[in-house]
Amino acid sequence: MPDTELTKKENSSKQSETQVLPSGEDLGGAVWSVLETITDPEVPVLTITDLGIVRDVKINGELIEVTITPTYTGCPAMDMIAMNIRMALIENGFTAIKITTILAPAWTTDWMSEAGKQKLIAYGIAVPNKKFTIAADGVECPQCKSTNTKLLSEFGSTACKALFQCQDCKEPFDYFKCH
Amino acid sequence: MQKDLTYKSASQVPPQEGFREAYLLHLADTTLILSQRNSEWCGHGPILEQDIAITNISLDLLGQSRNFYQYATQLINNTTNTKAAKVLPSGEDLGGATDEDKLAYLRTEREFKNLLLVELPKGDWGQTILRQYLFSQYQYLLFEQLQQHADEQLAAICTKALKEIKYHVRWSSEWVIRLGDGTTESNARMIKAIEEIWRYTGEMFIPVEYETISGIDFSALKKQWEEKIKEVFEEATLSIPEKIFMQTGGKTGVHTEHLGYILTDLQYLQRTYPNSQW
């Protein structure tokens, strides 16, 4: 993992030094691959594309228009995410950037990518499960996979999570709520 | 950005200039003040999990409030009519442009349009819980209708917020039941909380002029709300007070003495160090 991360970073910095930007259809793809490297400040194991926060990328001549949507209404990370998108695009040689926030359609955990879900489990956070649209006892423990678990609170360390404790391995864990 | 919008209520009441801005500020102020009140529990909740829960709710409310202020800002800055401009902070030369911070930090008590209910002191945990439940249940039913509003941005804000309000209703109603049907002490405190708070609930259903743009039938909303409250109160072994006099005024800027104090806290930094930013 760290090796590939490094290579990626090297590549991107090389790209910005030479300022060679892809053209035409490739441009959209290039923007998306930059966006795929930006992580969520509160759940850093996920990227903003894993979360489904990026709703659209439009190329309008020189102008790159990125449309994003907040996960929760009061998500304090949104301003930072918008800034990080701008910084990452500038680093990669894009200069004219417009970031728009939309509220409709409202964000849902259905937009979370499969890869994102796997990363969350590996990180120790239980993933949204349609059986538990309302958080309740029984969400699978991401550590020992037991379903003998107890809901401690519907409100966790961030707006998107609920707090659980596994009754078998005794580990407390977060559940990424269905939303 | 300003669109030519048609209002649902247009057939009964023609939309008045400035009503939409005023209504948005009413929604924004109400959520801002309740958020501020609840955040007083940060670090003081009865147990850690509940401290986190009430501050999570504060954060959701603050988010809603920012959305309403941002939208109001957009409309106010684009307006050319003087009635809408009336909602601008008085005595403040904005150079034609306002923003969400100015609306929150630089308006005076008489300019705030929040419900009286949300400015009441947090009281004990029982009072905080009861107020939250009575408000969240109202907000849930109100936003459920507003998500159908012809104003798309207002509808979008409410649709998004509803997902979170669902949690607030569930959490606060469970607590009302737990405390009402709990110990002699918790039951007595809930009865006292009802005595303190109930007379501020009527205002939610007594519309003022600018609320005509919401298109809401407030007497039907009141009936729906009372039915829900009754269900939870019955389970909590609590009773709804008989008809009592209801306090009003918040929606038009006539507040209890409590609002001045909370604004002093909220606006202190911006007024002491003007134009400071994060």
CSV table of C-alpha atoms in Angstrom, one decimal:
chain,number,residue,atom,x,y,z
A,1,MET,CA,0.0,0.0,0.0
A,2,PRO,CA,2.5,2.7,1.0
A,3,ASP,CA,4.6,2.0,-2.1
A,4,THR,CA,1.7,2.6,-4.5
A,5,GLU,CA,0.7,5.7,-2.5
A,6,LEU,CA,4.2,7.1,-3.0
A,7,THR,CA,4.3,6.4,-6.7
A,8,LYS,CA,1.0,8.1,-7.1
A,9,LYS,CA,2.2,11.1,-5.3
A,10,GLU,CA,5.4,11.2,-7.3
A,11,ASN,CA,3.4,11.0,-10.5
A,12,SER,CA,1.1,13.7,-9.6
A,13,SER,CA,3.8,16.1,-8.5
A,14,LYS,CA,5.7,15.4,-11.8
A,15,GLN,CA,2.5,16.2,-13.7
A,16,SER,CA,2.1,19.5,-11.9
A,17,GLU,CA,5.7,20.5,-12.6
A,18,THR,CA,5.4,19.9,-16.3
A,19,GLN,CA,1.8,21.3,-16.4
A,20,VAL,CA,0.9,18.8,-19.2
A,21,LEU,CA,-2.9,18.4,-18.9
A,22,PRO,CA,-4.8,15.8,-20.8
A,23,SER,CA,-7.3,17.1,-23.3
A,24,GLY,CA,-10.9,16.4,-24.4
A,25,GLU,CA,-12.6,13.4,-22.8
A,26,ASP,CA,-9.5,12.4,-20.9
A,27,LEU,CA,-9.8,15.6,-19.0
A,28,GLY,CA,-12.9,14.5,-17.2
A,29,GLY,CA,-11.2,11.3,-16.3
A,30,ALA,CA,-8.1,13.1,-15.0
A,31,VAL,CA,-10.3,15.3,-12.7
A,32,TRP,CA,-12.0,12.2,-11.4
A,33,SER,CA,-8.7,10.5,-10.6
A,34,VAL,CA,-7.6,13.6,-8.6
A,35,LEU,CA,-10.9,13.5,-6.7
A,36,GLU,CA,-10.4,9.8,-6.0
A,37,THR,CA,-7.4,10.7,-3.9
A,38,ILE,CA,-9.1,13.1,-1.6
A,39,THR,CA,-10.1,11.7,1.8
A,40,ASP,CA,-12.9,12.6,4.1
A,41,PRO,CA,-11.4,14.6,7.0
A,42,GLU,CA,-13.6,12.8,9.6
A,43,VAL,CA,-13.4,9.2,8.3
A,44,PRO,CA,-10.0,9.4,6.6
A,45,VAL,CA,-10.1,5.8,5.4
A,46,LEU,CA,-12.8,6.8,2.8
A,47,THR,CA,-12.3,9.1,-0.2
A,48,ILE,CA,-14.9,11.6,-1.2
A,49,THR,CA,-15.8,9.4,-4.2
A,50,ASP,CA,-16.2,6.3,-2.0
A,51,LEU,CA,-18.8,8.3,0.0
A,52,GLY,CA,-20.6,9.5,-3.1
A,53,ILE,CA,-20.1,13.1,-2.1
A,54,VAL,CA,-19.0,14.1,-5.6
A,55,ARG,CA,-22.2,14.3,-7.7
A,56,ASP,CA,-20.9,15.7,-11.0
A,57,VAL,CA,-17.8,16.9,-12.9
A,58,LYS,CA,-18.3,19.2,-15.9
A,59,ILE,CA,-15.6,20.5,-18.2
A,60,ASN,CA,-16.5,23.8,-19.7
A,61,GLY,CA,-13.6,24.9,-21.8
A,62,GLU,CA,-10.9,25.8,-19.2
A,63,LEU,CA,-13.4,25.7,-16.3
A,64,ILE,CA,-13.6,22.6,-14.2
A,65,GLU,CA,-17.0,22.5,-12.4
A,66,VAL,CA,-17.3,20.0,-9.5
A,67,THR,CA,-20.7,19.5,-7.8
A,68,ILE,CA,-20.7,18.1,-4.3
A,69,THR,CA,-23.4,17.3,-1.7
A,70,PRO,CA,-23.1,17.1,2.1
A,71,THR,CA,-23.6,13.8,3.9
A,72,TYR,CA,-25.4,15.4,6.9
A,73,THR,CA,-26.9,18.9,7.0
A,74,GLY,CA,-24.5,20.0,9.7
A,75,CYS,CA,-21.4,18.2,8.5
A,76,PRO,CA,-18.6,20.4,9.6
A,77,ALA,CA,-16.2,18.8,7.1
A,78,MET,CA,-17.9,20.2,4.0
A,79,ASP,CA,-16.0,23.5,3.9
A,80,MET,CA,-12.7,21.6,4.3
A,81,ILE,CA,-13.7,19.1,1.6
A,82,ALA,CA,-14.4,21.9,-0.8
A,83,MET,CA,-11.0,23.5,0.0
A,84,ASN,CA,-9.2,20.2,-0.3
A,85,ILE,CA,-10.8,19.6,-3.8
A,86,ARG,CA,-9.6,23.1,-4.9
A,87,MET,CA,-6.1,22.5,-3.5
A,88,ALA,CA,-5.7,19.1,-5.1
A,89,LEU,CA,-6.9,20.3,-8.5
A,90,ILE,CA,-4.6,23.3,-8.4
A,91,GLU,CA,-1.7,21.0,-7.4
A,92,ASN,CA,-2.5,19.0,-10.5
A,93,GLY,CA,-2.4,21.9,-12.8
A,94,PHE,CA,-6.0,22.9,-13.0
A,95,THR,CA,-6.6,26.6,-12.4
A,96,ALA,CA,-10.2,27.5,-13.2
A,97,ILE,CA,-12.2,25.7,-10.7
A,98,LYS,CA,-15.8,26.1,-9.6
A,99,ILE,CA,-17.2,24.1,-6.7
A,100,THR,CA,-21.0,24.0,-6.2
A,101,THR,CA,-22.8,22.5,-3.3
A,102,ILE,CA,-26.2,21.0,-3.9
A,103,LEU,CA,-28.8,19.6,-1.4
A,104,ALA,CA,-31.1,17.7,-3.7
A,105,PRO,CA,-31.3,14.8,-4.2
A,106,ALA,CA,-30.4,14.3,-0.6
A,107,TRP,CA,-27.3,12.2,0.0
A,108,THR,CA,-27.8,8.6,0.9
A,109,THR,CA,-25.5,5.8,2.1
A,110,ASP,CA,-26.7,3.9,-1.0
A,111,TRP,CA,-24.2,5.9,-2.9
A,112,MET,CA,-21.3,4.5,-0.9
A,113,SER,CA,-19.0,2.4,-3.1
A,114,GLU,CA,-18.3,-1.3,-2.5
A,115,ALA,CA,-14.6,-0.6,-2.2
A,116,GLY,CA,-15.5,2.0,0.4
A,117,LYS,CA,-17.5,-0.4,2.4
A,118,GLN,CA,-14.6,-2.9,2.4
A,119,LYS,CA,-12.2,-0.2,3.6
A,120,LEU,CA,-14.6,0.8,6.4
A,121,ILE,CA,-14.8,-2.8,7.7
A,122,ALA,CA,-11.0,-3.2,7.6
A,123,TYR,CA,-10.9,0.1,9.5
A,124,GLY,CA,-13.2,-1.3,12.2
A,125,ILE,CA,-16.4,0.5,11.3
A,126,ALA,CA,-19.6,-1.5,10.6
A,127,VAL,CA,-21.1,-0.6,7.2
A,128,PRO,CA,-24.7,0.5,6.5
A,129,ASN,CA,-27.0,-2.4,6.5
A,130,LYS,CA,-30.6,-2.3,5.1
A,131,LYS,CA,-31.7,-4.6,7.9
A,132,PHE,CA,-30.8,-1.9,10.4
A,133,THR,CA,-32.1,1.3,8.8
A,134,ILE,CA,-32.9,2.1,12.4
A,135,ALA,CA,-29.8,1.3,14.5
A,136,ALA,CA,-30.6,-1.6,16.8
A,137,ASP,CA,-29.0,-4.5,18.6
A,138,GLY,CA,-27.5,-7.1,16.3
A,139,VAL,CA,-25.4,-5.1,13.8
A,140,GLU,CA,-22.4,-7.3,12.9
A,141,CYS,CA,-19.2,-6.6,14.9
A,142,PRO,CA,-16.5,-5.6,12.4
A,143,GLN,CA,-13.9,-7.3,14.6
A,144,CYS,CA,-15.2,-10.8,15.5
A,145,LYS,CA,-18.3,-10.9,13.1
A,146,SER,CA,-20.6,-11.7,16.0
A,147,THR,CA,-24.1,-10.4,15.8
A,148,ASN,CA,-24.5,-10.5,19.6
A,149,THR,CA,-24.0,-6.7,19.8
A,150,LYS,CA,-25.6,-3.9,21.7
A,151,LEU,CA,-26.6,-0.4,20.6
A,152,LEU,CA,-25.1,2.1,23.1
A,153,SER,CA,-26.2,5.3,21.4
A,154,GLU,CA,-27.8,6.3,18.1
A,155,PHE,CA,-25.4,9.3,18.1
A,156,GLY,CA,-21.7,8.6,17.8
A,157,SER,CA,-18.4,10.5,17.4
A,158,THR,CA,-19.6,12.0,14.1
A,159,ALA,CA,-23.1,12.7,12.8
A,160,CYS,CA,-23.0,9.6,10.4
A,161,LYS,CA,-22.2,7.0,13.1
A,162,ALA,CA,-23.9,5.2,16.0
A,163,LEU,CA,-22.1,3.6,18.9
A,164,PHE,CA,-22.2,-0.2,19.6
A,165,GLN,CA,-20.5,-2.7,21.8
A,166,CYS,CA,-19.9,-6.3,20.9
A,167,GLN,CA,-21.2,-8.6,23.7
A,168,ASP,CA,-18.8,-11.4,22.6
A,169,CYS,CA,-15.4,-9.8,22.0
A,170,LYS,CA,-16.4,-6.8,24.2
A,171,GLU,CA,-15.0,-4.3,21.7
A,172,PRO,CA,-16.9,-1.0,21.3
A,173,PHE,CA,-17.4,-0.1,17.6
A,174,ASP,CA,-19.0,2.5,15.3
A,175,TYR,CA,-21.8,1.7,12.9
A,176,PHE,CA,-22.1,3.9,9.8
A,177,LYS,CA,-25.8,4.5,9.9
A,178,CYS,CA,-28.1,3.9,6.9
A,179,HIS,CA,-29.2,7.3,5.7
B,1,MET,CA,-30.2,33.1,-9.1
B,2,GLN,CA,-33.6,34.4,-8.1
B,3,LYS,CA,-36.2,32.5,-9.9
B,4,ASP,CA,-39.7,33.5,-10.6
B,5,LEU,CA,-41.5,31.1,-8.2
B,6,THR,CA,-45.1,30.3,-7.9
B,7,TYR,CA,-46.4,29.6,-4.5
B,8,LYS,CA,-48.7,26.8,-3.5
B,9,SER,CA,-50.8,29.2,-1.4
B,10,ALA,CA,-51.0,31.7,-4.2
B,11,SER,CA,-54.7,30.9,-4.8
B,12,GLN,CA,-55.7,31.9,-1.3
B,13,VAL,CA,-53.1,34.5,-0.4
B,14,PRO,CA,-51.0,36.4,-3.0
B,15,PRO,CA,-47.3,36.2,-2.1
B,16,GLN,CA,-46.2,39.4,-0.4
B,17,GLU,CA,-42.9,41.0,-1.0
B,18,GLY,CA,-40.4,40.1,1.7
B,19,PHE,CA,-42.5,37.3,3.1
B,20,ARG,CA,-40.2,34.6,1.8
B,21,GLU,CA,-37.1,36.2,3.2
B,22,ALA,CA,-38.8,36.8,6.6
B,23,TYR,CA,-40.1,33.2,6.7
B,24,LEU,CA,-36.6,31.8,5.9
B,25,LEU,CA,-35.2,33.9,8.7
B,26,HIS,CA,-37.8,32.6,11.1
B,27,LEU,CA,-36.8,29.1,10.3
B,28,ALA,CA,-33.1,29.9,10.5
B,29,ASP,CA,-33.3,31.8,13.8
B,30,THR,CA,-35.4,29.1,15.4
B,31,THR,CA,-32.9,26.4,14.6
B,32,LEU,CA,-29.9,28.6,15.4
B,33,ILE,CA,-31.2,29.5,18.9
B,34,LEU,CA,-32.2,25.9,19.8
B,35,SER,CA,-28.8,24.7,18.6
B,36,GLN,CA,-27.1,27.3,20.8
B,37,ARG,CA,-29.3,26.3,23.8
B,38,ASN,CA,-28.6,22.6,23.4
B,39,SER,CA,-24.9,23.1,23.0
B,40,GLU,CA,-24.8,24.4,26.6
B,41,TRP,CA,-24.9,20.7,27.5
B,42,CYS,CA,-21.6,20.1,25.9
B,43,GLY,CA,-19.4,18.6,28.6
B,44,HIS,CA,-22.4,18.7,31.1
B,45,GLY,CA,-24.7,15.9,29.9
B,46,PRO,CA,-25.9,13.3,32.4
B,47,ILE,CA,-23.7,10.6,30.8
B,48,LEU,CA,-21.2,10.7,28.0
B,49,GLU,CA,-23.4,9.1,25.4
B,50,GLN,CA,-26.3,11.5,26.0
B,51,ASP,CA,-23.9,14.5,26.1
B,52,ILE,CA,-22.8,13.4,22.6
B,53,ALA,CA,-26.4,12.9,21.5
B,54,ILE,CA,-27.6,16.3,22.4
B,55,THR,CA,-24.6,18.0,20.9
B,56,ASN,CA,-25.1,15.9,17.7
B,57,ILE,CA,-28.6,17.3,17.6
B,58,SER,CA,-27.2,20.8,18.1
B,59,LEU,CA,-24.9,20.3,15.1
B,60,ASP,CA,-27.8,19.1,12.9
B,61,LEU,CA,-29.8,22.2,13.9
B,62,LEU,CA,-26.9,24.5,13.2
B,63,GLY,CA,-26.5,22.9,9.7
B,64,GLN,CA,-30.2,23.5,9.0
B,65,SER,CA,-29.9,27.0,10.2
B,66,ARG,CA,-26.9,27.7,8.0
B,67,ASN,CA,-28.8,26.4,5.0
B,68,PHE,CA,-31.7,28.7,5.7
B,69,TYR,CA,-29.4,31.7,6.3
B,70,GLN,CA,-27.5,31.0,3.1
B,71,TYR,CA,-30.6,30.8,1.1
B,72,ALA,CA,-32.0,34.0,2.7
B,73,THR,CA,-28.7,35.7,1.9
B,74,GLN,CA,-29.0,34.8,-1.7
B,75,LEU,CA,-32.6,36.2,-1.9
B,76,ILE,CA,-31.8,39.4,0.1
B,77,ASN,CA,-28.7,40.2,-2.0
B,78,ASN,CA,-30.7,39.8,-5.2
B,79,THR,CA,-33.7,41.7,-4.2
B,80,THR,CA,-34.5,45.2,-5.3
B,81,ASN,CA,-37.7,45.7,-3.3
B,82,THR,CA,-37.6,47.6,-0.1
B,83,LYS,CA,-40.0,45.4,1.9
B,84,ALA,CA,-37.6,42.4,1.5
B,85,ALA,CA,-34.7,44.7,2.4
B,86,LYS,CA,-36.5,45.4,5.7
B,87,VAL,CA,-35.2,42.1,7.0
B,88,LEU,CA,-31.7,43.3,6.8
B,89,PRO,CA,-29.9,44.1,10.0
B,90,SER,CA,-30.9,47.6,11.1
B,91,GLY,CA,-28.3,50.3,11.4
B,92,GLU,CA,-25.8,48.2,9.6
B,93,ASP,CA,-24.4,49.4,6.3
B,94,LEU,CA,-24.0,46.2,4.4
B,95,GLY,CA,-23.0,47.9,1.2
B,96,GLY,CA,-25.8,46.0,-0.5
B,97,ALA,CA,-24.6,42.5,0.5
B,98,THR,CA,-25.3,40.4,3.5
B,99,ASP,CA,-24.0,37.0,4.4
B,100,GLU,CA,-24.9,34.2,6.8
B,101,ASP,CA,-22.6,35.4,9.6
B,102,LYS,CA,-24.0,38.9,9.5
B,103,LEU,CA,-27.6,37.6,9.7
B,104,ALA,CA,-26.7,35.4,12.8
B,105,TYR,CA,-24.2,37.7,14.5
B,106,LEU,CA,-25.3,41.3,13.8
B,107,ARG,CA,-29.1,41.4,14.2
B,108,THR,CA,-30.6,42.6,17.4
B,109,GLU,CA,-33.1,40.9,19.7
B,110,ARG,CA,-36.2,42.6,18.0
B,111,GLU,CA,-35.0,41.4,14.6
B,112,PHE,CA,-34.9,37.7,15.6
B,113,LYS,CA,-37.9,35.8,14.5
B,114,ASN,CA,-37.4,32.5,16.4
B,115,LEU,CA,-40.1,30.7,18.4
B,116,LEU,CA,-40.2,31.7,22.1
B,117,LEU,CA,-40.1,27.9,22.9
B,118,VAL,CA,-36.5,27.6,21.7
B,119,GLU,CA,-35.1,30.6,23.6
B,120,LEU,CA,-36.2,29.3,27.1
B,121,PRO,CA,-33.3,28.3,29.3
B,122,LYS,CA,-32.2,24.7,29.1
B,123,GLY,CA,-33.5,24.0,32.6
B,124,ASP,CA,-32.8,20.5,33.9
B,125,TRP,CA,-32.4,17.4,31.6
B,126,GLY,CA,-36.1,16.8,31.7
B,127,GLN,CA,-36.9,20.3,30.5
B,128,THR,CA,-34.3,20.1,27.7
B,129,ILE,CA,-35.7,16.7,26.7
B,130,LEU,CA,-39.3,17.8,26.7
B,131,ARG,CA,-38.7,21.0,24.7
B,132,GLN,CA,-36.7,19.0,22.2
B,133,TYR,CA,-39.4,16.4,21.8
B,134,LEU,CA,-42.2,19.0,21.4
B,135,PHE,CA,-40.1,20.9,18.9
B,136,SER,CA,-38.8,18.0,16.9
B,137,GLN,CA,-42.2,16.5,16.5
B,138,TYR,CA,-43.5,19.8,15.3
B,139,GLN,CA,-40.5,20.2,12.9
B,140,TYR,CA,-41.0,16.8,11.6
B,141,LEU,CA,-44.6,17.3,10.6
B,142,LEU,CA,-43.9,20.8,9.3
B,143,PHE,CA,-40.9,19.8,7.1
B,144,GLU,CA,-42.8,16.8,5.8
B,145,GLN,CA,-45.2,19.3,4.2
B,146,LEU,CA,-42.5,21.9,3.3
B,147,GLN,CA,-40.6,19.3,1.3
B,148,GLN,CA,-43.5,19.6,-1.2
B,149,HIS,CA,-43.2,23.4,-1.4
B,150,ALA,CA,-43.0,25.0,-4.8
B,151,ASP,CA,-39.8,26.8,-3.8
B,152,GLU,CA,-37.3,24.1,-4.7
B,153,GLN,CA,-34.4,25.2,-2.4
B,154,LEU,CA,-36.7,25.4,0.6
B,155,ALA,CA,-38.0,22.0,-0.2
B,156,ALA,CA,-34.5,20.6,-0.7
B,157,ILE,CA,-33.3,21.9,2.7
B,158,CYS,CA,-36.4,20.4,4.4
B,159,THR,CA,-36.1,17.0,2.6
B,160,LYS,CA,-32.5,16.7,3.7
B,161,ALA,CA,-33.2,17.8,7.3
B,162,LEU,CA,-36.0,15.4,7.7
B,163,LYS,CA,-33.6,12.4,7.6
B,164,GLU,CA,-32.0,13.8,10.7
B,165,ILE,CA,-35.1,15.0,12.5
B,166,LYS,CA,-36.4,11.5,12.4
B,167,TYR,CA,-33.6,10.6,14.8
B,168,HIS,CA,-34.3,13.6,17.0
B,169,VAL,CA,-37.9,12.6,17.4
B,170,ARG,CA,-37.1,9.0,18.2
B,171,TRP,CA,-34.4,9.9,20.7
B,172,SER,CA,-36.3,12.7,22.5
B,173,SER,CA,-39.6,10.7,22.7
B,174,GLU,CA,-37.8,7.7,24.2
B,175,TRP,CA,-36.4,10.0,26.8
B,176,VAL,CA,-39.8,11.6,27.6
B,177,ILE,CA,-41.2,8.1,28.2
B,178,ARG,CA,-38.2,7.0,30.2
B,179,LEU,CA,-38.4,10.0,32.5
B,180,GLY,CA,-42.2,10.3,32.7
B,181,ASP,CA,-42.7,6.7,33.4
B,182,GLY,CA,-39.5,6.5,35.5
B,183,THR,CA,-39.0,7.2,39.2
B,184,THR,CA,-41.1,9.5,41.4
B,185,GLU,CA,-38.4,12.1,41.1
B,186,SER,CA,-38.2,12.0,37.3
B,187,ASN,CA,-42.0,11.9,36.9
B,188,ALA,CA,-42.3,15.0,39.2
B,189,ARG,CA,-39.7,16.8,37.1
B,190,MET,CA,-41.4,16.1,33.9
B,191,ILE,CA,-44.7,17.4,35.3
B,192,LYS,CA,-42.9,20.5,36.3
B,193,ALA,CA,-41.3,20.8,32.8
B,194,ILE,CA,-44.7,20.6,31.2
B,195,GLU,CA,-45.9,23.4,33.5
B,196,GLU,CA,-43.0,25.5,32.5
B,197,ILE,CA,-43.0,24.8,28.8
B,198,TRP,CA,-46.4,24.1,27.5
B,199,ARG,CA,-47.6,27.7,27.3
B,200,TYR,CA,-44.9,28.3,24.7
B,201,THR,CA,-46.1,25.6,22.3
B,202,GLY,CA,-49.2,27.4,21.0
B,203,GLU,CA,-47.1,29.9,19.1
B,204,MET,CA,-46.0,27.1,16.7
B,205,PHE,CA,-49.6,26.9,15.3
B,206,ILE,CA,-50.6,30.6,15.4
B,207,PRO,CA,-49.3,31.9,12.1
B,208,VAL,CA,-48.1,35.4,11.5
B,209,GLU,CA,-48.5,37.3,8.3
B,210,TYR,CA,-45.3,36.1,6.5
B,211,GLU,CA,-46.1,32.5,7.2
B,212,THR,CA,-48.8,32.6,4.5
B,213,ILE,CA,-46.1,31.8,2.0
B,214,SER,CA,-45.5,28.4,3.7
B,215,GLY,CA,-48.9,27.2,2.4
B,216,ILE,CA,-49.4,25.3,5.6
B,217,ASP,CA,-52.8,24.6,7.2
B,218,PHE,CA,-51.7,25.4,10.8
B,219,SER,CA,-54.9,24.1,12.5
B,220,ALA,CA,-54.6,20.8,10.7
B,221,LEU,CA,-50.9,20.7,11.7
B,222,LYS,CA,-51.8,21.3,15.3
B,223,LYS,CA,-54.2,18.4,15.3
B,224,GLN,CA,-51.6,16.1,13.9
B,225,TRP,CA,-49.0,17.2,16.4
B,226,GLU,CA,-51.4,16.9,19.4
B,227,GLU,CA,-52.2,13.3,18.4
B,228,LYS,CA,-48.5,12.4,18.3
B,229,ILE,CA,-47.8,14.1,21.6
B,230,LYS,CA,-50.8,12.4,23.2
B,231,GLU,CA,-49.5,8.9,22.2
B,232,VAL,CA,-46.1,9.5,23.8
B,233,PHE,CA,-47.5,11.3,26.8
B,234,GLU,CA,-49.8,8.4,27.5
B,235,GLU,CA,-46.9,5.9,27.4
B,236,ALA,CA,-45.0,8.3,29.7
B,237,THR,CA,-47.9,8.5,32.1
B,238,LEU,CA,-48.0,12.3,31.6
B,239,SER,CA,-51.0,14.4,30.6
B,240,ILE,CA,-51.5,17.3,28.3
B,241,PRO,CA,-52.6,20.4,30.1
B,242,GLU,CA,-56.1,21.7,29.8
B,243,LYS,CA,-56.6,24.8,27.6
B,244,ILE,CA,-54.2,27.5,28.9
B,245,PHE,CA,-53.2,30.9,27.7
B,246,MET,CA,-50.5,30.6,25.0
B,247,GLN,CA,-47.6,33.1,24.8
B,248,THR,CA,-46.8,34.5,21.4
B,249,GLY,CA,-44.5,37.2,19.9
B,250,GLY,CA,-41.3,35.5,19.0
B,251,LYS,CA,-42.1,35.2,15.3
B,252,THR,CA,-42.5,39.0,15.1
B,253,GLY,CA,-39.5,39.9,17.3
B,254,VAL,CA,-41.2,40.3,20.7
B,255,HIS,CA,-39.2,38.0,22.9
B,256,THR,CA,-38.8,36.8,26.5
B,257,GLU,CA,-36.0,38.3,28.5
B,258,HIS,CA,-34.0,35.1,27.8
B,259,LEU,CA,-33.2,35.9,24.2
B,260,GLY,CA,-31.1,39.0,25.0
B,261,TYR,CA,-28.8,36.9,27.2
B,262,ILE,CA,-28.3,34.1,24.7
B,263,LEU,CA,-27.6,36.6,21.9
B,264,THR,CA,-25.0,38.3,24.2
B,265,ASP,CA,-23.2,35.0,24.4
B,266,LEU,CA,-23.7,34.1,20.7
B,267,GLN,CA,-22.7,37.5,19.3
B,268,TYR,CA,-20.0,38.5,21.8
B,269,LEU,CA,-17.0,37.7,19.7
B,270,GLN,CA,-18.2,39.2,16.5
B,271,ARG,CA,-19.3,42.4,18.2
B,272,THR,CA,-16.1,42.7,20.3
B,273,TYR,CA,-13.8,42.0,17.4
B,274,PRO,CA,-15.8,43.1,14.4
B,275,ASN,CA,-15.2,41.3,11.1
B,276,SER,CA,-13.1,38.5,12.7
B,277,GLN,CA,-13.2,35.3,10.8
B,278,TRP,CA,-12.4,31.6,11.4
